XYZ file of N, CA and C in Angstrom:
777
model
N 5.909 -35.974 -5.714
C 5.243 -34.315 -5.314
C 4.391 -34.600 -6.249
N 2.857 -35.152 -4.747
C 1.311 -34.599 -5.108
C 1.161 -33.178 -5.811
N -0.454 -33.549 -6.164
C -0.442 -32.230 -6.317
C -2.167 -32.387 -6.449
N -3.383 -31.084 -6.354
C -4.272 -31.396 -6.241
C -5.200 -30.236 -7.140
N -5.716 -30.204 -7.139
C -6.792 -29.147 -7.502
C -7.862 -28.837 -6.942
N -8.330 -27.584 -7.041
C -9.004 -26.651 -5.863
C -11.129 -26.469 -7.285
N -11.828 -27.478 -6.288
C -13.368 -27.427 -7.698
C -13.849 -25.446 -7.287
N -13.835 -25.291 -8.903
C -14.757 -23.877 -8.764
C -15.993 -23.548 -7.935
N -16.196 -23.273 -7.194
C -16.948 -22.699 -6.443
C -18.585 -22.838 -7.434
N -18.967 -22.900 -8.530
C -19.880 -23.265 -9.513
C -19.782 -24.495 -9.458
N -19.361 -25.129 -8.589
C -20.097 -26.655 -8.690
C -20.622 -26.922 -7.388
N -20.920 -25.495 -6.308
C -21.906 -26.014 -5.624
C -22.691 -25.141 -5.686
N -22.596 -23.989 -6.982
C -24.074 -23.109 -7.608
C -23.763 -22.137 -6.849
N -22.958 -22.146 -6.440
C -22.088 -20.008 -5.559
C -21.118 -19.455 -6.931
N -21.442 -18.609 -6.980
C -21.208 -17.562 -8.210
C -20.701 -16.669 -7.162
N -19.629 -16.254 -6.604
C -19.314 -14.821 -5.570
C -19.078 -14.040 -6.969
N -19.015 -13.800 -7.561
C -18.347 -12.556 -8.738
C -19.754 -12.229 -9.531
N -20.842 -13.096 -9.545
C -21.325 -13.386 -10.819
C -21.862 -11.370 -10.908
N -21.879 -10.568 -12.251
C -22.122 -9.627 -11.984
C -21.537 -8.862 -12.369
N -19.553 -9.012 -11.608
C -19.044 -8.020 -11.684
C -18.439 -8.088 -13.159
N -17.235 -7.537 -13.436
C -16.409 -7.341 -14.129
C -14.777 -7.123 -13.551
N -14.290 -7.489 -14.751
C -12.483 -7.437 -13.684
C -11.652 -7.426 -15.360
N -10.437 -6.689 -14.888
C -9.025 -7.119 -15.669
C -7.891 -7.365 -15.211
N -7.623 -8.090 -15.571
C -6.293 -9.202 -15.068
C -4.981 -8.948 -15.946
N -3.922 -8.356 -15.558
C -3.144 -7.972 -16.194
C -1.877 -9.554 -16.635
N -1.126 -9.371 -17.943
C -0.734 -11.118 -17.609
C -1.218 -12.078 -17.270
N -2.826 -12.467 -18.300
C -3.558 -13.249 -18.473
C -3.585 -14.446 -19.453
N -2.770 -14.353 -20.631
C -2.220 -15.154 -20.867
C -1.242 -16.438 -21.233
N -1.225 -16.891 -19.990
C -0.351 -18.005 -19.642
C 0.128 -18.063 -17.724
N 0.242 -18.825 -17.182
C 0.714 -19.039 -15.842
C -0.763 -18.646 -14.753
N -0.138 -18.270 -13.939
C -1.032 -17.832 -12.979
C -1.855 -16.742 -13.314
N -1.413 -15.777 -14.430
C -2.665 -14.643 -14.648
C -3.885 -15.875 -15.352
N -3.580 -16.816 -16.018
C -4.263 -17.359 -17.005
C -5.131 -18.073 -15.609
N -4.772 -18.769 -14.833
C -5.642 -19.464 -14.179
C -6.249 -18.375 -12.999
N -6.263 -17.179 -13.050
C -7.235 -16.448 -12.480
C -7.765 -15.979 -13.302
N -7.638 -15.917 -14.161
C -9.102 -15.724 -15.994
C -9.707 -16.491 -15.331
N -9.098 -17.870 -16.098
C -10.269 -19.521 -15.562
C -11.064 -19.332 -14.768
N -10.287 -18.771 -13.791
C -11.467 -19.190 -12.393
C -12.494 -17.473 -12.092
N -11.749 -16.718 -11.994
C -13.058 -15.204 -11.682
C -13.901 -15.247 -12.956
N -14.179 -15.992 -13.824
C -14.980 -16.661 -15.334
C -15.606 -17.265 -14.540
N -14.952 -18.907 -14.420
C -16.436 -19.882 -13.745
C -16.968 -19.314 -13.211
N -16.244 -18.538 -11.512
C -17.119 -17.809 -10.613
C -17.970 -16.266 -10.989
N -18.415 -16.479 -12.151
C -18.816 -15.778 -12.823
C -18.931 -13.803 -13.043
N -17.592 -14.199 -13.246
C -17.406 -12.292 -13.798
C -16.841 -12.516 -15.326
N -17.579 -11.030 -15.615
C -17.033 -10.637 -17.482
C -15.400 -10.586 -17.022
N -14.807 -10.712 -17.611
C -13.311 -10.332 -17.383
C -13.167 -10.323 -19.254
N -11.313 -9.059 -18.921
C -10.969 -8.645 -19.585
C -9.375 -8.687 -19.064
N -8.544 -9.495 -20.292
C -6.489 -10.035 -19.894
C -6.006 -8.982 -20.315
N -4.678 -8.476 -20.161
C -4.151 -8.089 -20.855
C -3.151 -9.313 -21.284
N -2.253 -9.359 -22.520
C -1.222 -9.775 -23.129
C 0.080 -8.832 -23.528
N 1.028 -9.441 -23.662
C 2.476 -9.040 -24.256
C 2.386 -9.299 -25.572
N 3.051 -10.686 -25.570
C 3.206 -10.986 -27.381
C 3.232 -12.308 -27.315
N 2.262 -13.112 -26.375
C 1.660 -14.779 -26.475
C 1.097 -15.003 -26.957
N 0.101 -14.240 -28.469
C -0.703 -14.320 -29.069
C -1.482 -15.719 -29.436
N -0.963 -16.596 -29.651
C -1.580 -17.959 -29.864
C -2.413 -18.241 -27.902
N -1.149 -18.186 -26.848
C -1.475 -18.880 -26.225
C -2.902 -17.557 -25.265
N -2.996 -16.594 -25.854
C -4.021 -15.398 -25.148
C -5.468 -16.174 -25.834
N -5.400 -16.333 -27.249
C -6.292 -16.255 -28.029
C -6.830 -18.230 -27.136
N -6.173 -18.548 -27.155
C -6.414 -20.224 -26.033
C -7.585 -19.591 -25.371
N -6.471 -18.764 -24.162
C -8.028 -18.783 -23.059
C -8.840 -18.125 -23.443
N -8.748 -16.842 -24.679
C -10.117 -16.508 -24.410
C -10.903 -17.054 -24.983
N -10.823 -18.034 -26.248
C -11.706 -19.381 -26.042
C -12.082 -20.170 -25.441
N -10.988 -20.273 -24.258
C -11.291 -21.423 -23.476
C -12.853 -20.386 -22.269
N -12.763 -19.569 -21.815
C -13.428 -18.641 -21.033
C -13.968 -17.507 -21.106
N -14.460 -17.096 -22.727
C -15.108 -16.268 -23.164
C -14.591 -14.967 -23.163
N -13.415 -14.382 -21.986
C -13.197 -13.141 -21.704
C -12.299 -12.530 -23.163
N -12.547 -11.702 -22.609
C -11.721 -10.376 -23.971
C -10.380 -10.293 -23.953
N -9.516 -10.893 -24.612
C -7.672 -10.577 -24.488
C -7.468 -9.262 -25.330
N -6.584 -8.493 -24.982
C -6.259 -7.248 -24.910
C -5.038 -6.692 -25.476
N -4.220 -7.105 -26.048
C -2.517 -6.893 -26.365
C -2.340 -5.008 -25.640
N -0.957 -5.283 -24.618
C -0.878 -4.565 -24.541
C 0.795 -4.328 -23.168
N 1.761 -4.079 -24.142
C 2.737 -4.184 -23.052
C 3.058 -3.270 -22.037
N 3.690 -3.947 -20.698
C 2.828 -3.750 -19.270
C 4.142 -2.936 -18.618
N 5.435 -2.402 -20.055
C 6.049 -1.053 -19.928
C 6.159 -0.323 -20.613
N 4.392 -0.094 -20.617
C 4.268 1.133 -21.521
C 3.235 1.580 -21.096
N 3.370 2.462 -20.332
C 2.356 3.356 -19.637
C 1.066 3.733 -20.700
N 1.574 4.184 -21.501
C 0.045 4.743 -22.458
C -1.047 2.999 -23.024
N 0.554 2.139 -23.318
C -0.363 1.086 -23.458
C -1.391 0.610 -22.724
N -1.014 0.322 -21.259
C -2.022 0.232 -20.231
C -3.220 1.070 -19.966
N -3.144 2.489 -20.745
C -4.086 2.970 -20.379
C -4.886 2.725 -21.450
N -4.574 2.863 -22.823
C -5.467 2.524 -24.242
C -6.438 1.324 -23.823
N -5.406 0.077 -22.468
C -6.054 -1.189 -22.516
C -7.669 -1.287 -21.456
N -7.656 0.083 -20.795
C -8.456 -0.081 -19.305
C -9.064 0.463 -20.505
N -9.722 1.640 -21.462
C -10.331 2.565 -22.130
C -10.861 1.612 -22.861
N -10.507 -0.052 -23.113
C -11.257 -0.685 -24.411
C -11.562 -1.669 -23.932
N -11.036 -2.090 -22.651
C -12.528 -3.185 -21.026
C -13.537 -1.929 -21.073
N -12.969 -0.294 -20.270
C -14.002 0.358 -19.939
C -15.176 -0.002 -20.660
N -14.959 0.668 -22.362
C -15.551 0.578 -23.568
C -16.399 -1.197 -23.209
N -16.022 -2.067 -23.130
C -15.995 -3.387 -23.776
C -17.952 -3.455 -22.730
N -17.137 -3.231 -21.439
C -17.739 -3.589 -20.058
C -18.533 -2.776 -19.425
N -18.163 -1.195 -19.977
C -19.494 -0.150 -19.083
C -18.094 0.350 -17.762
N -18.144 -0.815 -16.846
C -17.528 -0.348 -16.002
C -16.558 -1.325 -15.746
N -15.319 -1.227 -14.626
C -14.733 -2.576 -13.567
C -14.802 -2.191 -12.597
N -15.155 -3.624 -11.791
C -14.982 -3.769 -10.677
C -13.968 -4.462 -9.515
N -13.158 -5.485 -10.380
C -11.941 -6.157 -9.631
C -10.699 -5.190 -10.579
N -9.501 -5.213 -10.137
C -8.444 -5.203 -11.283
C -7.486 -6.158 -10.029
N -6.647 -6.702 -11.173
C -5.991 -8.063 -10.589
C -4.745 -8.000 -11.608
N -3.290 -7.016 -10.625
C -2.293 -7.102 -11.353
C -1.297 -7.934 -11.112
N -1.224 -8.559 -12.105
C -0.589 -9.792 -12.103
C 0.765 -9.647 -12.354
N 0.538 -8.817 -14.052
C 1.991 -8.920 -14.887
C 2.800 -8.928 -14.501
N 4.025 -9.694 -14.377
C 5.836 -9.777 -14.117
C 6.322 -9.566 -15.127
N 8.065 -9.719 -15.034
C 8.653 -10.491 -14.983
C 9.633 -10.216 -14.203
N 11.197 -11.756 -14.508
C 12.033 -11.674 -13.543
C 13.172 -11.764 -14.799
N 14.219 -11.034 -14.219
C 15.630 -11.534 -14.550
C 16.393 -11.993 -13.391
N 17.482 -12.777 -13.714
C 18.651 -14.147 -12.996
C 19.406 -13.424 -12.902
N 20.578 -12.726 -12.653
C 21.863 -12.657 -12.353
C 22.252 -12.024 -10.980
N 23.819 -12.829 -10.806
C 24.165 -11.708 -9.025
C 24.253 -10.303 -8.925
N 24.221 -9.911 -7.989
C 24.357 -8.785 -7.877
C 25.309 -7.703 -8.145
N 26.293 -8.721 -7.952
C 27.579 -7.603 -8.739
C 27.307 -7.758 -10.511
N 26.982 -8.027 -10.769
C 27.128 -7.838 -12.506
C 25.531 -7.962 -12.791
N 24.257 -7.613 -12.080
C 23.356 -7.506 -12.981
C 23.063 -6.681 -13.380
N 22.859 -6.509 -14.704
C 22.622 -5.465 -15.871
C 21.828 -3.952 -15.243
N 22.480 -3.225 -15.083
C 21.269 -1.836 -15.164
C 19.567 -1.548 -15.625
N 20.314 -2.240 -17.185
C 18.492 -1.911 -18.072
C 17.888 -3.351 -17.198
N 18.522 -4.609 -16.940
C 17.277 -5.460 -16.403
C 16.820 -5.033 -15.331
N 17.655 -4.443 -14.552
C 16.828 -4.307 -13.484
C 15.668 -2.809 -13.127
N 15.899 -1.974 -14.283
C 14.942 -0.683 -15.112
C 13.592 -1.896 -15.490
N 14.102 -2.678 -16.319
C 13.042 -3.329 -16.446
C 12.349 -3.727 -16.060
N 12.518 -4.750 -14.963
C 11.744 -5.368 -13.995
C 10.883 -4.365 -12.918
N 11.477 -3.388 -12.752
C 10.787 -2.435 -11.862
C 9.807 -1.800 -13.371
N 10.097 -1.327 -13.782
C 9.363 -0.666 -14.669
C 8.192 -1.500 -14.783
N 7.941 -3.091 -15.178
C 7.131 -3.725 -15.627
C 6.295 -4.443 -14.457
N 6.891 -4.651 -13.293
C 6.963 -5.341 -12.039
C 5.652 -4.178 -11.330
N 5.866 -3.285 -11.063
C 5.855 -2.131 -10.091
C 5.628 -0.643 -10.609
N 5.693 0.145 -12.109
C 5.722 1.001 -12.514
C 3.900 1.216 -12.817
N 4.248 -0.105 -13.698
C 2.920 -0.101 -14.611
C 1.575 -0.617 -14.086
N 2.204 -1.556 -12.558
C 1.108 -1.737 -11.569
C -0.057 -0.791 -11.488
N 1.250 0.351 -10.355
C 0.666 1.310 -10.067
C 0.225 2.529 -11.128
N 0.801 2.469 -12.264
C -0.399 3.502 -13.166
C -1.819 2.611 -13.518
N -1.372 1.945 -13.533
C -2.929 0.948 -14.218
C -3.137 0.718 -12.465
N -3.275 0.695 -11.556
C -3.946 1.442 -10.300
C -4.966 2.424 -10.321
N -3.233 3.296 -10.806
C -4.239 4.924 -10.133
C -5.245 5.254 -11.195
N -5.370 5.013 -12.821
C -6.306 5.081 -13.501
C -7.287 4.263 -13.164
N -7.641 3.398 -12.554
C -8.697 2.432 -12.360
C -8.881 2.678 -11.303
N -8.332 2.767 -10.180
C -8.645 3.428 -8.508
C -9.429 4.661 -8.769
N -9.301 6.017 -9.846
C -9.883 7.059 -9.670
C -11.747 6.479 -10.383
N -11.642 5.688 -11.135
C -13.347 5.550 -11.245
C -13.559 4.620 -10.498
N -13.473 3.550 -9.873
C -13.597 2.547 -8.490
C -13.820 3.800 -7.696
N -13.345 4.679 -6.957
C -13.629 5.655 -6.348
C -14.820 6.601 -6.548
N -14.774 7.163 -7.898
C -16.230 7.795 -8.334
C -17.334 6.574 -7.899
N -17.222 5.429 -8.085
C -17.943 4.679 -8.097
C -18.403 3.967 -6.427
N -18.017 4.099 -5.713
C -17.750 4.289 -4.484
C -17.359 2.764 -3.992
N -16.859 2.212 -4.841
C -16.604 0.464 -4.483
C -15.405 0.061 -5.452
N -14.750 -1.204 -5.043
C -13.649 -1.580 -6.235
C -13.298 -3.083 -5.490
N -12.305 -3.193 -6.183
C -11.422 -4.219 -5.839
C -9.947 -4.408 -6.468
N -8.841 -4.056 -5.770
C -7.615 -4.401 -6.356
C -7.088 -5.146 -5.981
N -6.215 -6.329 -6.624
C -5.586 -7.715 -6.163
C -4.000 -7.010 -6.822
N -2.633 -7.241 -5.682
C -1.665 -7.733 -7.164
C -0.704 -9.202 -6.525
N -0.226 -9.431 -7.527
C 0.125 -10.451 -7.152
C 1.702 -9.798 -6.623
N 2.001 -10.681 -5.270
C 3.291 -10.314 -4.790
C 4.260 -11.030 -4.854
N 4.985 -11.287 -3.855
C 6.178 -12.428 -4.103
C 6.212 -11.976 -2.553
N 6.585 -14.291 -2.303
C 7.862 -14.311 -1.369
C 8.515 -13.319 -0.848
N 9.346 -12.600 -1.841
C 10.453 -11.872 -1.935
C 9.943 -11.109 -1.281
N 8.480 -10.643 -1.181
C 8.264 -8.958 -0.866
C 8.318 -8.943 0.997
N 9.011 -10.249 1.524
C 9.247 -10.550 2.815
C 10.514 -11.285 2.265
N 11.085 -11.633 1.551
C 12.226 -11.998 1.787
C 13.489 -11.692 0.896
N 14.476 -11.995 0.546
C 15.515 -10.618 -0.805
C 16.084 -12.254 -1.505
N 15.368 -12.858 -1.437
C 15.755 -14.104 -2.671
C 17.392 -13.954 -3.340
N 17.665 -15.318 -3.982
C 18.645 -14.819 -4.677
C 19.619 -14.674 -5.699
N 19.724 -13.652 -6.791
C 20.296 -13.527 -7.954
C 19.024 -13.034 -8.760
N 18.659 -12.413 -7.813
C 17.122 -11.213 -8.121
C 17.084 -10.167 -7.895
N 17.317 -9.044 -7.925
C 17.253 -7.558 -6.721
C 16.182 -6.977 -7.542
N 16.617 -6.661 -9.221
C 15.672 -6.255 -9.657
C 14.025 -6.486 -9.077
N 13.828 -8.022 -9.206
C 12.413 -8.971 -8.437
C 12.305 -8.049 -7.095
N 13.192 -8.649 -6.317
C 13.162 -8.298 -5.042
C 12.556 -7.149 -4.623
N 13.450 -6.345 -5.469
C 13.109 -4.744 -5.060
C 11.459 -4.407 -5.497
N 11.483 -4.827 -6.827
C 10.058 -4.447 -7.186
C 8.655 -5.128 -6.254
N 9.409 -5.909 -6.070
C 8.183 -6.922 -5.019
C 7.993 -6.168 -3.994
N 9.031 -5.840 -2.893
C 8.738 -5.464 -2.105
C 8.475 -3.949 -2.160
N 8.624 -3.320 -2.938
C 7.796 -2.274 -3.518
C 5.768 -2.571 -3.451
N 5.793 -3.514 -4.141
C 4.295 -3.743 -4.512
C 4.029 -4.296 -3.374
N 4.682 -4.801 -2.164
C 3.737 -4.755 -1.060
C 3.602 -3.200 0.058
N 4.394 -2.480 -0.214
C 4.534 -0.933 0.231
C 3.383 -0.366 -0.290
N 3.383 -0.188 -1.726
C 2.701 0.072 -2.486
C 0.888 -0.454 -1.862
N 0.533 -1.561 -1.910
C -0.775 -2.035 -1.149
C -1.117 -1.614 -0.155
N 0.396 -1.120 1.161
C -0.636 -0.803 2.085
C -0.697 0.360 1.819
N 0.116 1.517 1.228
C -0.485 2.646 0.772
C -1.336 2.876 0.311
N -1.844 2.751 -1.065
C -3.326 2.921 -1.554
C -4.290 2.005 -0.100
N -4.269 1.547 0.368
C -5.187 0.819 0.862
C -4.865 1.733 2.476
N -4.364 2.192 2.672
C -4.467 3.956 3.558
C -5.078 4.503 3.059
N -5.109 5.316 1.925
C -5.680 6.377 1.133
C -7.727 6.036 1.052
N -7.851 4.141 0.691
C -9.182 4.039 -0.587
C -9.845 2.876 0.137
N -9.276 2.747 1.294
C -10.179 1.689 1.967
C -11.437 2.381 2.707
N -11.112 3.765 3.257
C -12.304 4.172 3.691
C -13.758 4.769 2.730
N -13.034 4.241 1.435
C -13.707 4.949 0.738
C -14.722 4.066 -0.394
N -14.335 2.686 0.131
C -15.355 1.407 -0.648
C -14.067 0.272 -0.976
N -13.148 1.215 -2.020
C -11.821 0.086 -2.647
C -11.142 -0.429 -1.625
N -11.423 -1.904 -2.071
C -10.083 -2.812 -1.297
C -8.776 -2.739 -1.764
N -7.563 -2.728 -1.100
C -6.312 -3.013 -2.127
C -5.413 -4.123 -0.860
N -5.420 -5.078 -1.852
C -4.274 -6.367 -1.189
C -3.596 -6.625 -2.212
N -2.771 -8.305 -1.469
C -2.119 -8.561 -2.677
C -1.903 -10.042 -2.550
N -1.086 -10.531 -2.951
C -1.167 -12.313 -3.163
C 0.292 -12.932 -2.955
N 0.452 -13.602 -2.432
C 2.164 -13.431 -2.187
C 2.668 -14.959 -2.372
N 2.445 -15.549 -4.407
C 2.629 -16.764 -4.248
C 4.274 -16.819 -3.423
N 4.118 -18.737 -3.209
C 5.519 -19.221 -3.065
C 5.708 -19.824 -3.907
N 6.500 -20.856 -4.240
C 7.275 -21.594 -5.249
C 5.760 -22.385 -6.494
N 5.783 -21.494 -7.239
C 4.624 -22.114 -8.335
C 4.812 -22.878 -9.155
N 4.706 -23.310 -10.191
C 4.496 -24.366 -10.774
C 4.533 -23.750 -12.421
N 5.375 -23.015 -12.518
C 4.680 -22.128 -13.915
C 6.465 -21.351 -14.879
N 6.327 -21.014 -15.470
C 7.263 -20.717 -16.749
C 8.467 -20.073 -15.355
N 8.343 -19.505 -15.487
C 9.209 -18.745 -14.186
C 10.140 -18.833 -13.228
N 9.746 -20.048 -13.265
C 10.912 -20.403 -12.053
C 10.624 -22.262 -12.859
N 10.987 -22.451 -13.786
C 10.876 -23.635 -14.644
C 12.766 -23.860 -14.857
N 13.640 -22.523 -14.800
C 15.277 -23.236 -14.302
C 14.966 -23.517 -12.644
N 14.729 -23.412 -11.701
C 14.317 -23.818 -10.385
C 14.721 -25.359 -9.824
N 12.715 -25.232 -11.069
C 12.167 -26.327 -11.144
C 12.803 -27.921 -11.678
N 14.406 -27.033 -12.342
C 15.026 -27.987 -13.076
C 15.956 -28.982 -12.721
N 16.205 -28.253 -11.374
C 18.061 -28.475 -11.097
C 17.254 -28.939 -9.982
N 18.166 -30.163 -9.882
C 17.300 -30.682 -9.112
C 18.107 -30.748 -7.843
N 18.853 -30.179 -7.873
C 19.882 -30.071 -5.608
C 18.696 -28.605 -5.514
N 18.293 -27.723 -6.335
C 17.278 -26.897 -6.153
C 16.409 -26.828 -5.736
N 15.763 -27.532 -6.440
C 13.905 -28.091 -6.737
C 13.917 -29.037 -4.947
N 15.258 -29.866 -4.672
C 15.319 -30.552 -3.533
C 15.260 -29.781 -2.449
N 15.935 -28.966 -2.192
C 16.099 -27.816 -1.214
C 14.647 -27.139 -0.950
N 13.816 -26.812 -1.968
C 12.801 -26.479 -2.027
C 11.844 -26.889 -1.793
N 11.404 -28.018 -1.765
C 10.518 -29.500 -1.669
C 10.190 -29.435 0.046
N 12.736 -29.228 0.499
C 12.684 -29.591 1.813
C 11.884 -28.835 2.602
N 11.875 -27.764 2.533
C 11.138 -26.523 3.337
C 9.841 -26.493 3.667
N 9.477 -26.956 1.775
C 8.060 -26.258 2.428
C 6.896 -27.463 3.232
N 6.182 -27.269 4.011
C 5.629 -28.456 4.715
C 4.295 -28.648 4.474
N 3.743 -27.949 2.941
C 2.615 -29.199 2.331
C 3.268 -29.996 1.156
N 4.728 -30.372 0.797
C 5.612 -31.285 0.458
C 5.972 -31.318 -1.293
N 5.013 -30.128 -1.349
C 5.111 -29.457 -3.292
C 5.047 -28.317 -3.621
N 5.440 -28.388 -4.952
C 5.337 -27.187 -5.428
C 3.338 -26.773 -5.539
N 3.352 -25.327 -5.618
C 2.328 -24.549 -5.988
C 1.799 -24.818 -7.351
N 0.631 -24.306 -7.748
C 0.280 -24.761 -8.716
C -0.371 -23.178 -9.385
N -0.615 -22.846 -10.591
C -1.581 -21.772 -10.472
C -2.418 -22.022 -10.142
N -3.477 -22.949 -9.954
C -4.840 -22.674 -9.386
C -4.842 -22.404 -8.481
N -4.258 -22.710 -7.618
C -3.774 -22.229 -5.759
C -4.030 -20.952 -5.319
N -3.587 -19.794 -6.587
C -3.334 -18.760 -6.108
C -4.316 -18.275 -6.670
N -4.961 -18.669 -7.969
C -6.452 -18.203 -8.401
C -7.048 -18.429 -7.814
N -7.565 -19.566 -6.521
C -8.524 -19.396 -5.524
C -8.344 -18.207 -4.437
N -7.133 -17.598 -4.463
C -6.743 -16.378 -3.450
C -7.313 -15.264 -3.725
N -7.358 -14.822 -5.012
C -7.537 -14.420 -6.016
C -9.229 -14.227 -5.709
N -10.143 -14.594 -6.390
C -11.479 -14.927 -6.324
C -11.689 -13.836 -4.796
N -11.058 -14.986 -3.469
C -11.569 -14.264 -2.193
C -11.416 -12.734 -2.112
N -10.245 -12.511 -2.514
C -9.843 -10.637 -2.162
C -10.808 -10.408 -3.130
N -10.795 -11.070 -4.056
C -12.299 -9.764 -5.122
C -13.144 -9.660 -4.811
N -13.745 -10.730 -4.009
C -15.678 -10.952 -3.634
C -15.677 -10.440 -2.292
N -16.863 -10.139 -2.208
C -17.556 -9.200 -1.165
C -17.287 -10.152 0.248
N -16.939 -11.624 -0.134
C -16.643 -12.358 0.956
C -15.008 -11.438 2.021
N -14.315 -11.133 1.420
C -12.793 -9.967 1.792
C -13.596 -8.497 1.901
N -15.037 -8.300 2.228
C -14.904 -6.904 1.638
C -14.466 -5.995 3.040
N -13.832 -6.865 4.543
C -13.181 -5.846 5.227
C -11.716 -6.345 5.790
N -11.077 -7.079 4.235
C -9.761 -7.175 3.899
C -9.189 -5.973 3.358
N -8.561 -5.052 3.974
C -7.870 -3.913 2.731
C -6.509 -3.900 3.342
N -4.962 -3.574 2.851
C -3.770 -3.627 3.101
C -3.086 -4.831 3.636
N -3.644 -6.305 3.595
C -2.851 -7.749 3.344
C -2.204 -8.213 2.877
N -0.906 -8.555 2.613
C -0.346 -9.752 1.688
C -0.631 -11.016 2.148
N -1.382 -11.683 1.235
C -1.596 -13.136 1.957
C -1.024 -13.998 1.079
N 0.139 -14.802 2.011
C 0.866 -15.978 1.301
C 0.567 -16.809 1.212
N 0.588 -17.786 -0.582
C -0.106 -18.841 -0.860
C 0.864 -19.987 -1.290
N 1.915 -20.110 -0.049
C 2.941 -20.637 -0.517
C 3.335 -22.061 0.313
N 2.256 -22.728 0.428
C 2.439 -24.223 1.509
C 3.072 -23.984 2.624
N 2.714 -23.028 3.417
C 2.944 -22.931 4.535
C 4.935 -22.558 4.722
N 5.381 -22.288 2.998
C 7.154 -21.302 3.153
C 7.753 -21.107 4.854
N 6.103 -19.879 4.456
C 7.033 -18.518 5.767
C 7.006 -19.196 6.800
N 6.118 -20.069 7.133
C 5.427 -20.521 8.898
C 7.403 -21.262 9.394
N 7.555 -21.535 8.147
C 8.946 -23.095 8.500
C 10.195 -22.010 9.479
């Protein structure tokens, strides 16, 4: 399996997010941490939330200079408090990346209802609450960028993850609904649909030789994605380069959906 890294635009002297402020949910590890690193490297002041991984959050904060804010994404009041603290720190917020998420795996016939409810609360409901709170501020300012982490399962059904598939399908609908209302008022709303990315959430699949082989055989790029692959798409959608892009779900999947 080949891997590659994408250099930050700062290497060419371009900082597309200079002067911008951003809040990233679930920024202590995996895709979220990569997005925090990339946004800060490209000039943004960044705050990020984390639930319980304090040591990892502290490491990301130290490496990037970002502000780490503890907030359980299933707690609407904690999410609102995180927004208040970020605005208090930065004075304004230009970019929201709704990245926090969880997944529970069990066949649909045996899938516990509490797992289904938990995934919907974290992956969909809390993202709407945060978008609503910050969206009001962005609408008043007349500009803003909201980016959701969707999924391939925003397009497909998946196996053994009915709650996750429902939540991520809901995220795609929410992106379009908010874009319809807000794009004409200066606030773009888009989503990124990561493919098979090598993170903790996909570790079980990576560790299953048969499943991993089947996945790789379908990906035209011939490799698992990296969190950095997703971070580059986040910078694009958060920047002025995407000022006329709204209501879109951008696959970052090595060609999976085109196969």
